[in-house]
Amino acid sequence: MSIKKTSGRIRILPDSVSLRIAAGEVIDRPFSIVRELLDNSIDAGASKIDLHIKGGGTEHIRVVDNGIGMSLEDMEICYLPYSTSKINRMEDLDSLKTMGFRGEALSSIAACSKLEVISKIENNSPNKLIVHSSSLISLNRAAGSEGTVIDISDLFYSIPARKKFLKKPSAEATACKKTLIEKALPFPNISFRFYSDNKLKIFLPAATLKERLLSAYPDVFNTQLIHEAHSEHKEYKLRIIAGDPALKRNDRRYIQIFLNNRRINEFALIQAVEYGYSDFMPGGNYPVLFLFIDINPALIDFNIHPAKKEVRFLNLPEIHHSVVDLIKSFLSSFEYNYKKSIDEYTPSVGFSEFNNMFREQNHSYKPYKTQTDNSRNSIIEKIQNSVTTKDITNFKNVKEETIEHQIIYMGQLFKLFLLASIDTNFYFIDQHAAHEKILYNELRSKKHNQQDLLIPFLFELDRSKDELLNLNLKEYENIGISVEKLGDYKWQLSSIPELCAGKEDIIVKFIQSQSGSASNLETDLYADIACKSAIKDGDILDNITAVNLIQQTMELKNARCPHGRPVWFQVSREELFHFVGRL
Ligand code: ADP
Ligand code: MG
């Protein structure tokens, strides 16, 4: 095809086309309209916002707020492109506190639907604006109370192609509801109501942040398992509403990050949250945590995406660090060890119910008289002989250097649990998990003296792992592991940390199994080595090894395995006596 060389092939699109193209960037589904309208009501200082949708928002969307409203002059231009009351100059972006600033939402909405606005400011009469496909239909006096009511109908009637991509009304309604909740979480002082097809679906009264979360997700949270913590830094503040380690999820849905009141999907920060919990969450489980970052607006840039879906940070590594620190210090109160088990041990719920049951039925304990005291003594003697009384041993627990505790090792149960009484408690210790944690701590606490291998360990990788290793060479080097590329997908391991001597095969398997980012490389690798080197479920232990292991386990600062599982279970003497109705 020959193109005629004439001037005039390029032309400026008429407004009717360019406005619709621009609208596509901001508005693609009903929930994007909901997002923009809620932002506007929040920016207008409303304390009460109601959202109504019909047909999942495809038929009708209405937002009613009691904010400052718009004057007649403002209404004359509010639906025009780049009309905003929120910024005047480019520099204003550095101190921006509002949700909106691009002046594109109302114009985009007006370009693809029928828009009606009724608004009233203090001491003025209300006005009503009607705009269809960007064209002004009317702007007149109307009836209404202070604040703004925005009605959107016939969504995408002017862009039929877009209409085809809408999902089922129920799916659109779910997306609108999710958007409302995301908007409502960082603004607990605003009351929100959500109606779908005239039915009230959600009511979030003004509340504290923690209460807001509990009422937004009533099925997920348990009041007792949700906590609050915060930290302040020079340019930013962090606030977390966090589940304790008992609140586990199998996906990341409830790890949510808000930056200056906007939900963001910054994977590095989600990873920081996971890393913060890593000593407490068994693999494959995710915590519940809502992180609210309040940062100097000059340090971030939301102006890189029309719908503000992405953000750039100037100091992401620093924030990452602070998030991990805050979570770790918050979780330190959930660490458990021998001393805590003595100081804070409270019997389980089941136990108190059990106890009450006994009281109610008024049981009284009558000793079983047929056995003579002598025969009883001989049985006890037999038990004591079978128990390794010679293994009575002492240990000094974590924070209490001076007091010694007496361990009596009783043997192994189900080839996994070491049974021991220590002072007045009885312990079931998971031999694998306990040993794993001890090895893991040892690996983490030592400096990485690198040791060259006499014979380098050769290995191969498939294509994707090969690329990944190339990317992560520095991270491996940082923890004392050197690998060199020999050729296509062929590598050699040439040096490793001294403590990992003999574990070359584990290291190589670890490298071969990696996928994704290397941010938790060190802890993941050490957890892997510890797991594979530890005493296994099923291993029979001799008495000395068992007692040694128990002793070291009771000295652990946090008796959880590297994957977050508790390493022992405890029953007190008092509890046992209760169980048989003696107390
Ligand atoms: P932006 O929010 O980026 O400024 P919009 O297109 O969303 O742009 O809105 C344009 C202007 O209309 C806003 O700056 C604001 O002054 C006004 N406005 C929109 N919605 C409301 C509302 N609910 N209450 C008061 N003013 C509003
Ligand atoms: Mg806006």
XYZ file of C-alpha atoms and ligand atoms in Angstrom:
611
model
C 0.000 0.000 0.000
C 1.399 3.390 -0.845
C 0.820 6.215 1.498
C 0.143 9.496 -0.226
C 2.729 12.014 0.798
C 0.451 14.847 1.630
C 0.393 16.964 4.677
C -2.594 16.678 6.976
C -2.650 13.023 7.970
C -2.502 13.957 11.648
C -5.471 15.694 13.164
C -6.519 16.677 16.659
C -9.325 14.445 17.825
C -12.600 16.150 18.586
C -13.417 16.510 22.287
C -16.183 13.923 22.029
C -13.538 11.280 21.161
C -10.572 12.430 23.245
C -12.649 12.733 26.397
C -13.878 9.179 26.027
C -10.364 7.886 25.424
C -9.126 9.693 28.527
C -12.110 8.436 30.521
C -11.063 4.866 29.756
C -7.901 5.316 31.792
C -9.716 6.301 34.954
C -13.038 4.531 34.657
C -13.180 0.964 33.475
C -15.816 -0.632 35.694
C -18.478 0.559 38.159
C -16.121 0.130 41.090
C -13.774 2.715 39.586
C -16.614 5.249 39.651
C -17.356 4.260 43.230
C -13.673 4.745 44.100
C -13.592 8.245 42.594
C -16.899 9.387 44.088
C -15.997 8.149 47.568
C -12.636 9.927 47.274
C -14.470 13.151 46.438
C -16.845 12.827 49.389
C -13.938 12.117 51.730
C -12.068 15.143 50.348
C -15.212 17.228 50.924
C -14.852 16.518 54.648
C -18.028 14.417 54.925
C -18.710 12.612 58.205
C -21.400 10.451 56.639
C -21.284 8.810 53.204
C -23.914 6.527 51.684
C -23.347 4.491 48.537
C -26.267 2.990 46.597
C -25.830 0.781 43.549
C -28.268 -0.989 41.256
C -27.436 -3.892 38.967
C -23.904 -4.004 40.371
C -23.509 -0.305 39.524
C -24.092 -0.776 35.786
C -27.628 0.635 36.023
C -27.190 3.220 38.697
C -24.693 4.528 41.242
C -25.540 7.163 43.840
C -23.256 8.680 46.463
C -24.724 10.924 49.140
C -22.462 12.880 51.456
C -22.769 15.631 54.048
C -19.523 17.346 53.049
C -18.891 21.021 52.231
C -20.738 20.856 48.901
C -20.147 22.967 45.777
C -21.131 26.531 44.956
C -22.925 27.377 41.715
C -19.608 28.548 40.186
C -17.906 25.288 41.130
C -20.743 23.269 39.628
C -20.400 25.130 36.357
C -16.914 23.691 35.844
C -16.601 20.605 38.059
C -17.317 18.185 35.170
C -14.754 19.728 32.794
C -11.353 18.030 32.270
C -8.635 19.030 34.724
C -10.963 21.006 36.932
C -9.944 20.633 40.532
C -10.052 22.599 43.744
C -7.213 20.559 45.227
C -4.034 21.811 43.580
C -2.961 24.998 41.846
C 0.656 24.368 41.016
C 2.845 21.313 40.398
C 4.629 21.861 43.737
C 1.333 21.377 45.577
C 1.727 17.657 44.913
C 4.530 17.605 47.501
C 2.181 18.551 50.287
C -0.949 16.847 49.036
C -3.302 15.537 51.700
C -6.384 14.889 49.568
C -7.379 11.659 47.813
C -7.956 13.400 44.478
C -5.843 15.970 42.649
C -5.893 15.177 38.932
C -9.256 16.802 38.218
C -10.186 13.931 35.915
C -12.802 11.882 37.713
C -15.993 13.844 37.218
C -15.067 14.687 33.614
C -14.290 11.038 32.874
C -17.513 9.872 34.482
C -19.455 12.557 32.626
C -17.918 11.399 29.329
C -19.247 7.871 29.595
C -22.545 8.123 31.457
C -25.404 10.346 32.510
C -24.331 12.482 35.459
C -26.523 14.395 37.886
C -25.160 16.405 40.790
C -27.177 18.121 43.489
C -25.015 20.145 45.819
C -25.464 22.721 48.557
C -22.931 24.758 50.469
C -23.631 26.424 53.805
C -25.982 29.453 53.630
C -26.701 28.942 49.931
C -29.478 27.305 48.034
C -28.866 23.952 46.388
C -28.339 23.527 42.651
C -28.724 20.639 40.279
C -26.386 19.924 37.376
C -27.184 17.487 34.543
C -24.498 16.391 32.068
C -24.876 13.705 29.380
C -21.790 12.487 27.497
C -19.764 15.526 28.548
C -22.495 17.971 27.354
C -24.207 20.276 29.776
C -27.953 19.658 29.800
C -28.925 21.976 32.638
C -27.785 23.709 35.817
C -30.686 24.996 37.949
C -31.912 25.665 41.455
C -33.151 22.509 43.171
C -34.131 21.093 46.520
C -31.618 19.337 48.741
C -29.745 19.433 52.015
C -26.166 20.432 52.730
C -23.607 18.266 51.018
C -23.628 16.553 47.662
C -25.650 13.839 45.949
C -24.157 12.379 42.767
C -26.179 10.092 40.497
C -24.634 8.132 37.656
C -26.862 6.181 35.302
C -26.534 4.339 32.024
C -22.887 3.641 32.505
C -20.936 3.377 29.218
C -24.014 4.103 27.123
C -21.741 6.313 25.040
C -18.977 3.636 24.831
C -20.820 0.394 23.957
C -17.529 -1.477 23.431
C -16.610 -0.962 27.071
C -20.016 -2.135 28.194
C -19.305 -5.569 26.732
C -16.451 -6.078 29.169
C -18.573 -5.615 32.258
C -18.992 -8.683 34.427
C -22.165 -10.112 35.919
C -23.981 -7.613 38.193
C -23.174 -9.741 41.243
C -19.443 -9.640 40.435
C -19.582 -5.877 39.838
C -21.455 -5.439 43.141
C -18.775 -7.409 44.981
C -16.063 -5.216 43.473
C -17.984 -2.079 44.568
C -18.346 -3.439 48.086
C -14.628 -4.243 48.260
C -13.831 -0.708 47.117
C -16.107 0.802 49.744
C -14.440 -1.216 52.497
C -10.969 -0.243 51.286
C -11.969 3.397 51.327
C -13.640 3.121 54.720
C -10.801 1.406 56.589
C -8.419 4.368 56.833
C -11.269 6.748 57.711
C -12.907 5.196 60.769
C -14.285 8.574 61.867
C -16.550 8.683 58.787
C -19.742 6.611 58.851
C -20.332 4.562 55.676
C -23.414 2.735 54.427
C -23.604 0.519 51.374
C -26.893 -0.398 49.693
C -27.148 -2.769 46.766
C -30.511 -3.014 44.964
C -32.135 -1.066 47.820
C -30.886 -3.409 50.509
C -28.515 -2.218 53.209
C -25.500 -4.500 52.906
C -22.911 -2.811 55.084
C -23.115 -0.269 57.853
C -19.863 1.002 59.288
C -20.592 3.521 62.032
C -17.927 6.046 63.055
C -15.513 4.177 65.319
C -11.884 3.626 66.235
C -9.587 2.071 63.672
C -9.645 -1.294 65.397
C -13.434 -1.266 65.680
C -13.701 -0.291 62.019
C -11.708 -3.351 61.021
C -13.765 -5.601 63.213
C -17.034 -4.320 61.769
C -15.736 -4.389 58.172
C -14.654 -8.035 58.466
C -16.897 -9.533 61.140
C -16.360 -13.107 59.985
C -12.605 -12.949 59.875
C -11.551 -11.434 63.141
C -11.811 -12.300 66.705
C -11.660 -9.295 69.048
C -9.251 -11.036 71.362
C -6.786 -11.846 68.623
C -6.453 -8.358 67.148
C -3.964 -5.839 68.485
C -2.671 -2.398 67.714
C 0.888 -1.027 67.639
C 2.635 1.963 66.126
C 6.003 3.581 65.590
C 7.101 7.093 64.678
C 9.952 8.012 62.386
C 11.306 11.284 61.067
C 9.346 11.395 57.817
C 6.638 8.817 58.440
C 4.485 7.056 61.015
C 3.491 3.406 61.003
C 0.411 1.969 62.584
C -0.536 -1.681 62.521
C -3.701 -3.494 63.413
C -2.351 -6.977 63.657
C -3.606 -10.428 64.371
C -1.713 -12.463 66.894
C 0.048 -15.539 65.556
C -2.979 -17.714 66.309
C -4.918 -15.888 63.587
C -3.640 -17.653 60.485
C -4.935 -17.412 56.927
C -4.020 -19.456 53.905
C -3.742 -16.476 51.577
C -2.482 -12.910 51.675
C -5.939 -11.350 51.447
C -5.736 -9.818 54.887
C -2.287 -8.366 54.570
C -3.266 -4.894 53.458
C -1.101 -1.832 53.130
C -2.407 1.735 53.128
C -0.210 4.645 52.209
C -1.554 8.073 53.124
C -5.012 6.479 53.309
C -4.843 4.750 49.927
C -4.620 0.996 49.557
C -1.458 0.034 47.697
C -0.121 -3.265 46.415
C 3.544 -2.820 47.177
C 4.922 -6.326 47.202
C 8.113 -5.343 49.035
C 6.016 -4.199 51.999
C 3.814 -7.283 51.938
C 7.031 -9.283 52.114
C 8.213 -7.145 55.016
C 5.047 -8.143 56.871
C 5.572 -11.819 56.103
C 9.196 -11.593 57.135
C 8.223 -9.905 60.401
C 5.946 -12.861 61.185
C 8.258 -15.552 59.831
C 9.284 -16.920 63.236
C 5.631 -17.316 64.193
C 3.761 -18.419 61.058
C 4.094 -21.990 59.884
C 4.884 -22.160 56.141
C 1.898 -21.716 53.846
C 0.101 -19.571 56.425
C -0.218 -15.830 56.306
C -0.922 -13.331 59.054
C -3.731 -10.839 59.318
C -2.195 -7.402 59.306
C -3.310 -3.963 58.248
C -0.480 -1.487 57.910
C -1.215 2.225 57.719
C 1.699 4.403 56.637
C 1.406 8.124 57.044
C 4.262 9.706 55.122
C 5.441 13.126 54.065
C 3.836 13.423 50.577
C 7.090 14.793 49.166
C 8.639 11.330 49.558
C 6.116 9.499 47.408
C 4.653 9.883 43.950
C 1.145 8.689 43.197
C 1.074 10.636 39.984
C 2.323 7.758 37.842
C -0.990 6.054 37.218
C -4.334 7.668 36.331
C -6.181 5.503 38.842
C -3.336 5.891 41.400
C -2.828 2.140 41.426
C 0.921 2.475 41.669
C 3.216 4.568 43.771
C 6.903 5.349 43.909
C 8.741 5.756 47.196
C 11.996 7.564 47.761
C 12.816 5.554 50.890
C 11.287 2.103 50.436
C 14.196 0.105 51.995
C 14.031 2.249 55.120
C 10.280 1.768 55.467
C 10.693 -1.958 54.835
C 13.118 -2.101 57.769
C 10.864 -0.159 60.097
C 7.888 -2.371 59.244
C 9.864 -5.529 60.078
C 11.105 -3.943 63.329
C 7.638 -2.856 64.396
C 6.146 -6.282 63.728
C 8.988 -8.127 65.433
C 8.766 -5.972 68.526
C 4.985 -6.346 68.586
C 5.346 -10.119 68.301
C 7.985 -10.371 71.009
C 5.150 -10.504 73.534
C 4.067 -13.763 71.875
C 7.449 -15.382 72.304
C 7.248 -18.193 74.734
C 9.834 -20.017 76.695
C 10.188 -21.961 79.879
C 10.123 -18.925 82.172
C 6.998 -17.542 80.570
C 5.349 -20.933 80.712
C 5.717 -20.825 84.472
C 4.852 -17.132 84.971
C 1.952 -16.759 82.603
C 0.566 -20.217 82.102
C -3.215 -20.273 82.137
C -5.037 -23.516 81.622
C -6.929 -24.015 78.385
C -10.614 -23.067 77.939
C -11.609 -26.697 77.881
C -10.015 -27.134 81.229
C -12.092 -24.512 83.056
C -15.258 -25.934 81.536
C -14.158 -29.313 82.731
C -13.505 -27.882 86.156
C -16.964 -26.283 86.358
C -18.568 -29.501 85.276
C -17.002 -31.207 88.231
C -18.174 -28.529 90.625
C -21.706 -28.576 89.351
C -22.002 -32.296 89.726
C -20.502 -32.026 93.181
C -18.125 -34.900 92.789
C -16.085 -35.766 95.781
C -12.995 -37.836 95.492
C -12.983 -41.129 97.450
C -9.716 -43.030 97.408
C -9.798 -46.499 95.959
C -9.022 -48.649 98.960
C -8.358 -52.145 97.701
C -4.650 -51.617 97.104
C -2.390 -51.696 100.076
C 0.035 -48.888 100.502
C 2.864 -51.349 100.021
C 1.710 -52.516 96.627
C 1.251 -48.871 95.587
C 4.780 -48.099 96.587
C 6.154 -50.977 94.612
C 4.318 -49.808 91.504
C 5.696 -46.321 91.945
C 9.141 -47.793 92.408
C 8.773 -49.766 89.214
C 7.744 -46.665 87.330
C 10.601 -44.730 88.817
C 13.072 -47.372 87.795
C 11.831 -47.428 84.275
C 12.075 -43.677 84.250
C 15.605 -42.492 83.860
C 15.951 -41.022 87.290
C 19.677 -40.900 86.808
C 18.922 -38.345 84.152
C 17.606 -35.869 86.634
C 19.392 -32.789 85.573
C 19.273 -29.081 86.090
C 19.116 -26.122 83.774
C 19.000 -22.409 84.181
C 16.279 -20.878 82.152
C 16.450 -17.923 79.823
C 16.029 -14.802 81.866
C 16.389 -16.211 85.326
C 20.055 -17.061 85.662
C 20.074 -18.044 89.311
C 17.203 -20.508 89.680
C 17.868 -24.075 88.666
C 15.143 -26.383 87.449
C 15.008 -30.106 87.741
C 14.344 -32.188 84.640
C 13.183 -35.778 84.945
C 13.230 -37.452 81.559
C 10.508 -40.065 81.221
C 11.023 -41.417 77.732
C 9.717 -41.023 74.214
C 6.094 -41.090 73.073
C 4.961 -41.953 69.511
C 8.647 -41.763 68.493
C 8.288 -37.985 68.414
C 7.598 -36.508 71.842
C 10.140 -36.409 74.598
C 8.298 -36.628 77.914
C 9.727 -34.784 80.847
C 8.627 -33.351 84.121
C 10.265 -30.126 85.093
C 9.522 -28.866 88.571
C 5.709 -28.970 88.750
C 4.934 -29.165 85.021
C 4.856 -31.974 82.522
C 6.154 -31.365 78.989
C 5.621 -33.022 75.632
C 8.517 -31.848 73.471
C 8.505 -32.282 69.691
C 12.050 -33.604 69.247
C 12.334 -32.599 65.596
C 10.936 -29.087 65.992
C 13.010 -28.448 69.116
C 16.263 -29.601 67.565
C 15.480 -27.723 64.365
C 15.113 -24.462 66.280
C 18.315 -25.010 68.235
C 20.280 -25.631 65.003
C 18.608 -22.693 63.305
C 19.568 -20.311 66.117
C 23.115 -21.589 66.000
C 23.360 -21.002 62.245
C 21.928 -17.507 62.546
C 24.022 -16.417 65.489
C 27.419 -17.284 63.991
C 29.365 -15.102 61.601
C 29.739 -16.572 58.151
C 33.320 -17.682 57.948
C 33.573 -18.755 54.378
C 35.299 -22.004 53.583
C 36.473 -23.018 50.104
C 35.442 -26.491 49.043
C 38.366 -28.781 48.201
C 36.309 -30.317 45.449
C 33.729 -27.899 44.027
C 30.189 -29.261 43.949
C 28.821 -29.313 40.383
C 25.135 -28.821 39.642
C 22.697 -27.925 36.911
C 19.675 -25.652 36.832
C 16.757 -25.339 34.499
C 16.422 -22.150 32.525
C 14.261 -20.123 34.894
C 16.315 -21.066 37.988
C 19.480 -20.313 36.038
C 18.290 -16.769 35.405
C 17.206 -16.373 39.003
C 20.583 -17.475 40.357
C 22.326 -15.030 38.035
C 20.190 -12.282 39.547
C 20.785 -13.326 43.145
C 24.527 -14.008 43.110
C 25.233 -11.086 45.396
C 22.651 -12.189 47.970
C 24.249 -15.640 48.126
C 27.710 -14.098 48.385
C 26.463 -11.992 51.321
C 25.714 -15.125 53.299
C 28.973 -16.828 52.429
C 27.925 -18.930 49.450
C 29.936 -18.592 46.226
C 28.780 -20.144 42.997
C 30.339 -19.868 39.551
C 28.806 -20.394 36.177
C 30.591 -23.037 34.087
C 28.443 -22.990 30.988
C 24.850 -23.281 29.843
C 22.840 -24.042 32.986
C 25.947 -25.597 34.564
C 27.290 -24.243 37.845
C 29.684 -25.051 40.638
C 29.423 -24.369 44.336
C 32.918 -23.279 45.378
C 32.616 -21.973 48.924
C 30.102 -22.166 51.742
C 29.816 -20.946 55.347
C 31.975 -22.991 57.700
C 28.952 -24.076 59.739
C 27.370 -25.627 56.663
C 30.270 -28.002 56.018
C 28.953 -31.284 54.690
C 25.628 -29.724 53.730
C 26.559 -28.917 50.128
C 23.776 -31.101 48.762
C 21.173 -29.277 50.894
C 22.465 -25.907 49.690
C 22.328 -26.988 46.060
C 18.821 -28.406 46.427
C 17.815 -25.146 48.059
C 19.218 -23.142 45.111
C 17.404 -25.463 42.705
C 14.119 -24.991 44.537
C 14.187 -21.188 44.719
C 11.604 -19.104 42.953
C 10.873 -15.423 43.263
C 12.711 -12.832 45.276
C 15.740 -13.453 47.452
C 14.647 -11.166 50.270
C 14.483 -13.892 52.933
C 17.304 -15.977 51.531
C 19.329 -16.286 54.695
C 16.501 -17.294 57.003
C 14.956 -19.614 54.407
C 18.253 -21.372 53.793
C 19.048 -21.775 57.478
C 15.540 -23.035 58.177
C 16.029 -25.564 55.377
C 19.434 -26.727 56.618
C 18.166 -26.908 60.214
C 15.118 -28.900 59.149
C 17.109 -31.399 57.115
C 19.873 -31.800 59.709
C 17.679 -32.083 62.799
C 16.685 -35.258 64.622
C 13.690 -36.680 62.798
C 10.247 -37.811 63.799
C 10.809 -41.543 64.400
C 14.455 -41.342 65.525
C 15.056 -43.172 68.789
C 17.139 -41.074 71.184
C 19.410 -42.317 73.918
C 18.826 -40.816 77.351
C 21.799 -38.514 77.366
C 20.928 -37.012 73.989
C 17.298 -36.631 75.016
C 18.087 -34.876 78.276
C 20.573 -32.649 76.519
C 17.994 -31.706 73.955
C 15.349 -30.998 76.615
C 17.779 -28.822 78.496
C 18.630 -26.745 75.428
C 14.957 -26.534 74.443
C 14.061 -25.051 77.799
C 16.757 -22.437 77.316
C 15.246 -21.234 74.003
C 14.113 -17.627 74.029
C 11.218 -18.364 71.681
C 10.251 -22.016 71.667
C 8.832 -22.136 68.155
C 10.374 -23.946 65.233
C 11.669 -21.796 62.326
C 8.282 -22.247 60.643
C 6.463 -20.858 63.657
C 5.074 -24.024 65.235
C 5.327 -24.363 69.018
C 7.923 -26.937 70.003
C 6.351 -28.119 73.216
C 3.063 -28.579 74.959
C 2.681 -28.350 78.695
C 0.357 -29.700 81.372
C 0.716 -28.552 84.939
C 0.490 -30.744 87.988
C -2.522 -28.719 89.098
C -4.244 -29.323 85.779
C -3.664 -33.050 85.953
C -5.086 -33.150 89.455
C -8.137 -31.246 88.260
C -8.666 -33.648 85.391
C -9.083 -36.520 87.792
C -11.255 -34.465 90.114
C -8.725 -34.169 92.910
C -8.805 -30.369 93.048
P -10.311 15.946 41.840
O -10.955 15.169 42.929
O -9.075 15.297 41.343
O -10.114 17.377 42.200
P -12.738 15.416 40.401
O -13.028 15.381 38.943
O -12.929 14.173 41.149
O -11.271 15.958 40.572
O -13.640 16.538 41.046
C -13.553 17.858 40.568
C -13.880 18.859 41.671
O -15.262 18.782 41.977
C -13.182 18.579 42.974
O -11.892 19.161 43.024
C -14.123 19.194 43.992
O -13.850 20.561 44.181
C -15.476 19.059 43.345
N -16.238 17.924 43.923
C -16.418 16.707 43.377
N -17.171 15.922 44.166
C -17.485 16.658 45.258
C -18.230 16.403 46.458
N -18.821 15.226 46.703
N -18.342 17.419 47.360
C -17.772 18.621 47.129
N -17.047 18.899 46.018
C -16.896 17.948 45.090
Mg -11.729 13.310 42.707
